[in-house]
PDB file of C-alpha atoms in Angstrom:
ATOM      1  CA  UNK A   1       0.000   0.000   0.000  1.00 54.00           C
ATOM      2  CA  UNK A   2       1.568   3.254  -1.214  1.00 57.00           C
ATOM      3  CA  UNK A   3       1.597   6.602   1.242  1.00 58.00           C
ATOM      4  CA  UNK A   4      -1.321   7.982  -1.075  1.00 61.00           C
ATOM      5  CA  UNK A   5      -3.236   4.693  -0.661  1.00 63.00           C
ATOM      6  CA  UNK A   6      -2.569   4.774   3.134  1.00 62.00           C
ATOM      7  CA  UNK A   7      -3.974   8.804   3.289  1.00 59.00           C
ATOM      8  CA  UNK A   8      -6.958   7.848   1.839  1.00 65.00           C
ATOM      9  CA  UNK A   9      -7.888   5.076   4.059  1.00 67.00           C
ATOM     10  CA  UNK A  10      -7.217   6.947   6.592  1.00 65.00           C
ATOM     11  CA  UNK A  11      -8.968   9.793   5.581  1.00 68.00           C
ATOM     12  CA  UNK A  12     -12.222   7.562   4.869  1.00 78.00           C
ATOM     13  CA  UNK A  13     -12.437   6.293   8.603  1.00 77.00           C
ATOM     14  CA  UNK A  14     -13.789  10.236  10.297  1.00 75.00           C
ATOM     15  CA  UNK A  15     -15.981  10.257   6.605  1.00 81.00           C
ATOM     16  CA  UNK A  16     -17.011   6.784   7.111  1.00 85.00           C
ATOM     17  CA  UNK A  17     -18.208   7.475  11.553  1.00 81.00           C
ATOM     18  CA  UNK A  18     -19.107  10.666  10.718  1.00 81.00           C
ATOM     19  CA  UNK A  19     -21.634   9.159   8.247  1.00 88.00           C
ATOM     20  CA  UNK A  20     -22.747   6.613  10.780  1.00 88.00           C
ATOM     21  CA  UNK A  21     -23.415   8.928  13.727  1.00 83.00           C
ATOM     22  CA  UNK A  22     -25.390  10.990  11.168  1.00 86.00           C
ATOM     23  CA  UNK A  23     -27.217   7.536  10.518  1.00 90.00           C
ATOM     24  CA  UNK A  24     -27.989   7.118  14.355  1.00 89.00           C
ATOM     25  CA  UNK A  25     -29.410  10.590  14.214  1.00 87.00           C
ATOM     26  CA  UNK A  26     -31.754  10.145  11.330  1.00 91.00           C
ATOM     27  CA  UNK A  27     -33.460   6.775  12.686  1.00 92.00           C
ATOM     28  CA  UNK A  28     -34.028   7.992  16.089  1.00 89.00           C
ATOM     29  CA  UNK A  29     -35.493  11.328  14.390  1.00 88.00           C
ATOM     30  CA  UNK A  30     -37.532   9.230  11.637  1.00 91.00           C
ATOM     31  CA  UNK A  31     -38.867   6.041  13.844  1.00 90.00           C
ATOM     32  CA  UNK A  32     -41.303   8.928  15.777  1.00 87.00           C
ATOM     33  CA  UNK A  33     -42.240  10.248  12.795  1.00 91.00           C
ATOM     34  CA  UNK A  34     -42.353   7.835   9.427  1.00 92.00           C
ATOM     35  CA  UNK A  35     -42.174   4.974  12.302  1.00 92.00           C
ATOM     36  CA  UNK A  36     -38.979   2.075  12.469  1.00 92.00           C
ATOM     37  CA  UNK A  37     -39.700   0.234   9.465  1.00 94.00           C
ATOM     38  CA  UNK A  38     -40.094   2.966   7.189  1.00 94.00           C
ATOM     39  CA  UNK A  39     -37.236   4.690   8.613  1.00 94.00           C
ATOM     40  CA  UNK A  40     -34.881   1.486   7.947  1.00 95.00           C
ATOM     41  CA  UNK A  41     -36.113   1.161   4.359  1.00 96.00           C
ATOM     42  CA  UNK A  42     -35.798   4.711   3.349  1.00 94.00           C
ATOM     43  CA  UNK A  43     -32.301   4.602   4.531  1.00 95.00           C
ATOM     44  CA  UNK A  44     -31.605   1.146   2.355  1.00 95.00           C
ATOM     45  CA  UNK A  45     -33.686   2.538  -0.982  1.00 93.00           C
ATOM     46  CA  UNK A  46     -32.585   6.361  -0.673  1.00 90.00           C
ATOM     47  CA  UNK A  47     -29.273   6.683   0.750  1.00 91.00           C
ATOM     48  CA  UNK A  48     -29.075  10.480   0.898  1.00 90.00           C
ATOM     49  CA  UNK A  49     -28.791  12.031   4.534  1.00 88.00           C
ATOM     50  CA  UNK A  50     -30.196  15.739   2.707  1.00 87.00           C
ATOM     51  CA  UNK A  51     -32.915  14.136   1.466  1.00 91.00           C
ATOM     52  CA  UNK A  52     -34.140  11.728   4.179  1.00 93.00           C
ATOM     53  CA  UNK A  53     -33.348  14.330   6.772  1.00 90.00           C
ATOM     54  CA  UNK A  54     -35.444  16.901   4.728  1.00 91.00           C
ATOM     55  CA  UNK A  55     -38.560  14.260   4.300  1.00 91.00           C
ATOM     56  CA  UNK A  56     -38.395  13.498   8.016  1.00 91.00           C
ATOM     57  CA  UNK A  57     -38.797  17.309   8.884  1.00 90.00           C
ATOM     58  CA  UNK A  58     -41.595  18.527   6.445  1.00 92.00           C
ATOM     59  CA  UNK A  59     -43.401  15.281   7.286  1.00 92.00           C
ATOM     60  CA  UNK A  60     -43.577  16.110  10.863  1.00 91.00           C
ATOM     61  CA  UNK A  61     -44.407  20.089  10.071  1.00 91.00           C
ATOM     62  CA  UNK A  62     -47.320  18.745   8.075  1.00 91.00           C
ATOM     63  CA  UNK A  63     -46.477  18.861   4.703  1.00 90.00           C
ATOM     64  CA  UNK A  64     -48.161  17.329   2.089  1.00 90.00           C
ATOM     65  CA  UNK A  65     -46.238  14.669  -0.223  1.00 86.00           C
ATOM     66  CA  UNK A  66     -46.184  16.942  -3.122  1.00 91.00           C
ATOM     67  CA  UNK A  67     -44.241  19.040  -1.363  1.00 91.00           C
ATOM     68  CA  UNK A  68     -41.949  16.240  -0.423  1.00 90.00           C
ATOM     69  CA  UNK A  69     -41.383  15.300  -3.316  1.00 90.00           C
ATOM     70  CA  UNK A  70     -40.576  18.832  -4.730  1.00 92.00           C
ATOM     71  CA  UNK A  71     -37.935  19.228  -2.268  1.00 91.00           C
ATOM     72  CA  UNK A  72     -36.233  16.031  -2.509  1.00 89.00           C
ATOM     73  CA  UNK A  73     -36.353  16.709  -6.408  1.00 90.00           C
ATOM     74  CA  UNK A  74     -34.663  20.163  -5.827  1.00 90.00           C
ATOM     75  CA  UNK A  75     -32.056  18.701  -3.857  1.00 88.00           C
ATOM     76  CA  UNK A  76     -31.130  15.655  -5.692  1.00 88.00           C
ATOM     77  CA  UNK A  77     -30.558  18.252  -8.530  1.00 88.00           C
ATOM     78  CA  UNK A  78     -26.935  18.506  -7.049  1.00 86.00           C
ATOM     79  CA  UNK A  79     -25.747  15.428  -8.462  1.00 87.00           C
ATOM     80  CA  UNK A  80     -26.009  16.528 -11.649  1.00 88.00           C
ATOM     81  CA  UNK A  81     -22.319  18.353 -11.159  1.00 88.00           C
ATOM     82  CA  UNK A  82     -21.152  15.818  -9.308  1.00 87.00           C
ATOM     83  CA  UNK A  83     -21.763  13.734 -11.863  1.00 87.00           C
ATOM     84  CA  UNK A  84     -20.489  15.861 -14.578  1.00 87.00           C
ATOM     85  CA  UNK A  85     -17.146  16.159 -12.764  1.00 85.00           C
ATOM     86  CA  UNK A  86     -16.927  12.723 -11.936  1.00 88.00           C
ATOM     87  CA  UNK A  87     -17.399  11.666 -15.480  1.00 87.00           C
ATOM     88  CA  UNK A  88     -14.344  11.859 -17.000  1.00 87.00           C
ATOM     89  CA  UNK A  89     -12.589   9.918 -14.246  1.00 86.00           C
ATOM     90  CA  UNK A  90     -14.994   7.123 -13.996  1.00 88.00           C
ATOM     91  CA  UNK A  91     -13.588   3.732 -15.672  1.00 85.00           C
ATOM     92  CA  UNK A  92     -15.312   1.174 -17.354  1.00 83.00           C
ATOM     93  CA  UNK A  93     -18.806   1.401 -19.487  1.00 85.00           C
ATOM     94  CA  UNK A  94     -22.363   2.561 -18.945  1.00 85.00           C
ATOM     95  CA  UNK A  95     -23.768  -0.225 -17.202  1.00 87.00           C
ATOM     96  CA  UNK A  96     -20.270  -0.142 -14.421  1.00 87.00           C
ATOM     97  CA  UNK A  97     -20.903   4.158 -13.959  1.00 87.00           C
ATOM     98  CA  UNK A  98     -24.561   3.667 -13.291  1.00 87.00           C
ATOM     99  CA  UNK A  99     -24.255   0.835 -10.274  1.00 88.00           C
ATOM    100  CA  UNK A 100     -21.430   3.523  -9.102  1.00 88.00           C
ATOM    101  CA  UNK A 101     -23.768   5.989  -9.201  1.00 88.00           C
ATOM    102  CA  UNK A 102     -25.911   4.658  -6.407  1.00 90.00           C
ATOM    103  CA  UNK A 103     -22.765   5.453  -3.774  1.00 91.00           C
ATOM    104  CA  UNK A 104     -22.718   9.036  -5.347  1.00 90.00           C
ATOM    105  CA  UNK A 105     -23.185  11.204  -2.241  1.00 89.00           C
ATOM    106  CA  UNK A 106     -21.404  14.597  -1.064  1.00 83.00           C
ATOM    107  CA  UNK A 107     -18.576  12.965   1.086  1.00 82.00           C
ATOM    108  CA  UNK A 108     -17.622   9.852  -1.481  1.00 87.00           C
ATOM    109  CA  UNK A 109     -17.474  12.502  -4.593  1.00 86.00           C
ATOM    110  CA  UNK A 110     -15.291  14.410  -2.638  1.00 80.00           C
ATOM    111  CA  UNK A 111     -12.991  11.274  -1.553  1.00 82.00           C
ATOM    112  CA  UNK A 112     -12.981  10.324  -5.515  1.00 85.00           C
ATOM    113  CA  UNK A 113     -12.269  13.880  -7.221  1.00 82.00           C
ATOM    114  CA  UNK A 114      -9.449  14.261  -5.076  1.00 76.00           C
ATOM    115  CA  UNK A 115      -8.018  11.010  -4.984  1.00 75.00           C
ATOM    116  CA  UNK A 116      -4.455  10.749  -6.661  1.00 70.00           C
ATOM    117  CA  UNK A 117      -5.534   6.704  -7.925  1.00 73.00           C
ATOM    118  CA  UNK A 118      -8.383   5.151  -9.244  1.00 82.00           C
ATOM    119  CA  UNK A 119     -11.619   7.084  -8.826  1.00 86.00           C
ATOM    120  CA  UNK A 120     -13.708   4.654  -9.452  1.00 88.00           C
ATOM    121  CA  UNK A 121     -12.601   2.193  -6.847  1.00 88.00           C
ATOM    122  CA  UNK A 122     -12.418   5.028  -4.722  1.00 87.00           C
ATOM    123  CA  UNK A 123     -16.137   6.111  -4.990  1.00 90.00           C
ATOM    124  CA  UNK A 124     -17.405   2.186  -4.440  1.00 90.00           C
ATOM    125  CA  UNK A 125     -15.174   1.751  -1.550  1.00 90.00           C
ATOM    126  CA  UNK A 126     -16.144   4.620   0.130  1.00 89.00           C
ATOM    127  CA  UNK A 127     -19.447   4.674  -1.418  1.00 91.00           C
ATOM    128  CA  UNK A 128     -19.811   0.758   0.327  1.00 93.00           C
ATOM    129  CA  UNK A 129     -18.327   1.678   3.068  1.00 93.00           C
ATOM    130  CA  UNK A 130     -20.712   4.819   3.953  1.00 93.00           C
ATOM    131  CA  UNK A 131     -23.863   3.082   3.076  1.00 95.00           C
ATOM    132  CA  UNK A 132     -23.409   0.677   5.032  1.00 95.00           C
ATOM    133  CA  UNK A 133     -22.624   2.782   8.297  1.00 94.00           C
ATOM    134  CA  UNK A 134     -25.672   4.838   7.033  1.00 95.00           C
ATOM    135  CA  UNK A 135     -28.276   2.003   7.071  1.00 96.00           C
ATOM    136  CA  UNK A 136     -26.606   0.373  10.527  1.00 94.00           C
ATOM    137  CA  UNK A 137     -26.605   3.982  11.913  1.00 92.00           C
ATOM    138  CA  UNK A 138     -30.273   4.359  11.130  1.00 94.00           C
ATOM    139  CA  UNK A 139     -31.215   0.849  12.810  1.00 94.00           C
ATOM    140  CA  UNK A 140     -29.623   1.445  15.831  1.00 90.00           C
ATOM    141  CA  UNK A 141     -31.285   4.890  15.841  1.00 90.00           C
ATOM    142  CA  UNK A 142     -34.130   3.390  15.354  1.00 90.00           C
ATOM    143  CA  UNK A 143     -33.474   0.552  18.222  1.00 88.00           C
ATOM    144  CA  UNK A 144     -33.457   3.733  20.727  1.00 79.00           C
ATOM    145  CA  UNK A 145     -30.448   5.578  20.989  1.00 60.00           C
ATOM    146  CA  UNK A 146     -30.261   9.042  22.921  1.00 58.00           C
ATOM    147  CA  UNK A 147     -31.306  11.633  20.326  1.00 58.00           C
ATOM    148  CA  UNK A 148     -30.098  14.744  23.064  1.00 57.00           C
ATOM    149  CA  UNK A 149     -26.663  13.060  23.413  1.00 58.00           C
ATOM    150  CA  UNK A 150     -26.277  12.308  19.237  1.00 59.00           C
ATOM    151  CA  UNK A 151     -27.052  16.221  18.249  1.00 60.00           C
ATOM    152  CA  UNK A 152     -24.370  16.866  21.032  1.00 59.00           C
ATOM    153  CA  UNK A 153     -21.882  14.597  19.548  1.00 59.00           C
ATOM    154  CA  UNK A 154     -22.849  15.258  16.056  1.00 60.00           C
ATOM    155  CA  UNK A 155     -21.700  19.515  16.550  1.00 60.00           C
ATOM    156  CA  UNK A 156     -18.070  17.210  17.373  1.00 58.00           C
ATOM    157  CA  UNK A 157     -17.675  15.060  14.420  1.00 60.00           C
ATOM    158  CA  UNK A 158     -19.426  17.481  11.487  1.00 60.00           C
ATOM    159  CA  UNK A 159     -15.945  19.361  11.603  1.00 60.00           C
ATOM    160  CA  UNK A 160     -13.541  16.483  11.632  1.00 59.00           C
ATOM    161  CA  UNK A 161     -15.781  15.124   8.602  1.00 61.00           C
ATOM    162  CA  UNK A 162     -14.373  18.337   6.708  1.00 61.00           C
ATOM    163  CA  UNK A 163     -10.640  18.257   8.306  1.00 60.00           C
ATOM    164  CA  UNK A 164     -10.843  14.560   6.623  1.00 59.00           C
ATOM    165  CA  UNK A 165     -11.721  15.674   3.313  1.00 59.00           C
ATOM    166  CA  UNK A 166      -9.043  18.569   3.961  1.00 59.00           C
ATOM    167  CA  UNK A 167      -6.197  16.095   4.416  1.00 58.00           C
ATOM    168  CA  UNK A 168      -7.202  13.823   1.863  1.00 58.00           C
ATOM    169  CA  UNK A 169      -6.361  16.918  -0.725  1.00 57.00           C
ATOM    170  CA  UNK A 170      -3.322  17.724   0.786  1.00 58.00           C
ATOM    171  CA  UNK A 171      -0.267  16.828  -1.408  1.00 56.00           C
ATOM    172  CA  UNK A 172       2.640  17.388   1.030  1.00 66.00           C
ATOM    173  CA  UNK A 173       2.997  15.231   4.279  1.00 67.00           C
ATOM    174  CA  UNK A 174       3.555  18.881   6.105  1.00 72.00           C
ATOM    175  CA  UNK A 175      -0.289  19.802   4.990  1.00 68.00           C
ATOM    176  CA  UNK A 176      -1.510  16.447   6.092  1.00 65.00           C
ATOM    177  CA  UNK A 177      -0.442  16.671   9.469  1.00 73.00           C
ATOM    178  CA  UNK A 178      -0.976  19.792   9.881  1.00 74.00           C
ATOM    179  CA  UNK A 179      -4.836  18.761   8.312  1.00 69.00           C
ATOM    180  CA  UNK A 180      -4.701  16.304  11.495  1.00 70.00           C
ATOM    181  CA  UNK A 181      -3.169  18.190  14.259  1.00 79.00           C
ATOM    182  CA  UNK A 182      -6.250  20.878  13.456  1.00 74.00           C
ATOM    183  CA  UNK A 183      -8.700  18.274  13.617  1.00 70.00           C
ATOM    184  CA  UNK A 184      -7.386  16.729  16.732  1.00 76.00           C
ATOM    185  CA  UNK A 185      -7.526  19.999  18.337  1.00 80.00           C
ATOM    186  CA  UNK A 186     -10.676  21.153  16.978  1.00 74.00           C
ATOM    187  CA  UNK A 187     -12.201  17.526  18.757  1.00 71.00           C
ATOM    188  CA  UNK A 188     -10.031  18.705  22.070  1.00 80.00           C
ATOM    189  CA  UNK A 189     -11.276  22.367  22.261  1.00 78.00           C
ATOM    190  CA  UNK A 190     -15.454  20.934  21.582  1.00 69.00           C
ATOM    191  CA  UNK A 191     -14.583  18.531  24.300  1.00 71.00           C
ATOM    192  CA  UNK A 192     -13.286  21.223  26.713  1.00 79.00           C
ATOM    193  CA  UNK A 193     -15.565  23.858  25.347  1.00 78.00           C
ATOM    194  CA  UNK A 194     -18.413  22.833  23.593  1.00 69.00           C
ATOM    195  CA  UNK A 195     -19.531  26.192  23.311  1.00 71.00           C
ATOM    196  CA  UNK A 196     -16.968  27.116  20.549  1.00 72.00           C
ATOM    197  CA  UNK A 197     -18.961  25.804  18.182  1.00 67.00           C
ATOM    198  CA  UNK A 198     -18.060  25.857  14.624  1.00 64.00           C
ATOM    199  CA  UNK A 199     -16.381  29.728  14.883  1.00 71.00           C
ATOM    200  CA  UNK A 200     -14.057  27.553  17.804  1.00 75.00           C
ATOM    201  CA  UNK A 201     -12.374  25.320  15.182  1.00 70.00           C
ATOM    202  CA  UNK A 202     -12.174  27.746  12.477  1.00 70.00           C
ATOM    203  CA  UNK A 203     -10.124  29.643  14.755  1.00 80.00           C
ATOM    204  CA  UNK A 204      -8.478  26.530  16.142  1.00 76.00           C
ATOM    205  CA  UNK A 205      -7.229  25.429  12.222  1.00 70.00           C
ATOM    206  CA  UNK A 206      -6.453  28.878  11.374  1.00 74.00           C
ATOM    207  CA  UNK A 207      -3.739  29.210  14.317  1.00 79.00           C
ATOM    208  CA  UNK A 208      -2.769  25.388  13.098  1.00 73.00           C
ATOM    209  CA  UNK A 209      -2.270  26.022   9.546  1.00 67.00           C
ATOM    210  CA  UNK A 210      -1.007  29.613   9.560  1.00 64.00           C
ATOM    211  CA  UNK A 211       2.624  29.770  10.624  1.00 61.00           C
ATOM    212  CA  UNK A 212       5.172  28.011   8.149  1.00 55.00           C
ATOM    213  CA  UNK A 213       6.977  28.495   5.462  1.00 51.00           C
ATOM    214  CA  UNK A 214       5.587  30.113   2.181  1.00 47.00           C
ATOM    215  CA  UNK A 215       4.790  27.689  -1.147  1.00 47.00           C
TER     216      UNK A 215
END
């Protein structure tokens, strides 16, 4: 395994919990509202955390399913430029680039447009790797986890999803760690300080990334 392979693995692991404790989120939200079983399937026919989170929230506002459907439209829209960039460094034919397309989310076309190797192994591992802590994520939401404590933890790992995606661009082992040290202090300041929010670990990776040498 070359040192590219080895950053993107490791950059995949925060995408890949991140994703899951998203997961765990959704079914808790969904079982009171679509009820367990539908909240299990959606996740294992849909796969798209925007979408499902979105359908969850107008159902329970009162919306009708026109209205649903409108907005999940709207949003799936998106993966129309994902696709288009994606395109060109997909391998293999038509029928290869369409079962791909079903582990096209936000996170795995970011993990495949900036890998440095094959980007269409990367999007099915990742893609395989995220669905599946999705739809586990959702049933053990939907099994009764702590919905309070989740949203708390959540506010930790949305950041360190981005400082993953961060490192895995990085070309120079200096930008990687420092990618890492950022994140690592970003989870140490939420854990001292949960207060710091998002405006916290900007500040926190700006100090990080700052001092050094010029390009």
């Amino acid at each position: 395994m070359n040192e590219r392979t080895q950053l993107e693995a490791a950059s995949l692991v925060p995408v890949v919990l991140a994703i899951g404790v998203f997961g765990v989120i959704y079914g808790a939200a969904a079982s009171g509202v679509i009820g367990p079983v539908p909240a299990v399937v959606s996740s294992l026919i849909v796969f798209s955390g925007a979408a499902q989170f979105s359908l969850v929230g107008l159902l329970a506002s009162g919306a009708s399913g026109l209205a649903v459907l409108a907005v999940v439209a709207i949003l799936a829209l998106r993966h129309l430029p994902l696709g288009a960039l994606l395109r060109p460094r997909l391998e293999g034919g038509l029928a290869a680039r369409m079962g791909r397309a079903w582990f096209l989310v936000d996170e795995t076309a970011g993990l495949a447009i900036a890998s440095g190797g094959s980007a269409s192994r990367t999007l099915l591992v990742a893609g395989a790797f995220s669905y599946l802590a999705w739809v586990v994520g959702t049933v053990l939401g939907v099994m009764g986890a702590d919905l309070g404590n989740l949203e708390s933890l959540a506010e930790v790992v949305f950041p360190v999803l981005f400082v993953a995606l961060a490192a895995l661009t990085a070309r120079r082992r200096p930008d990687v760690v420092r990618a890492l040290v950022a994140g690592a202090a970003s989870l140490l300041l939420l854990a001292v300080w949960p207060g710091a929010g998002a405006l916290g670990c900007m500040a926190v990776a700006a100090a990080v990334c700052v001092p050094g040498k010029p390009r």
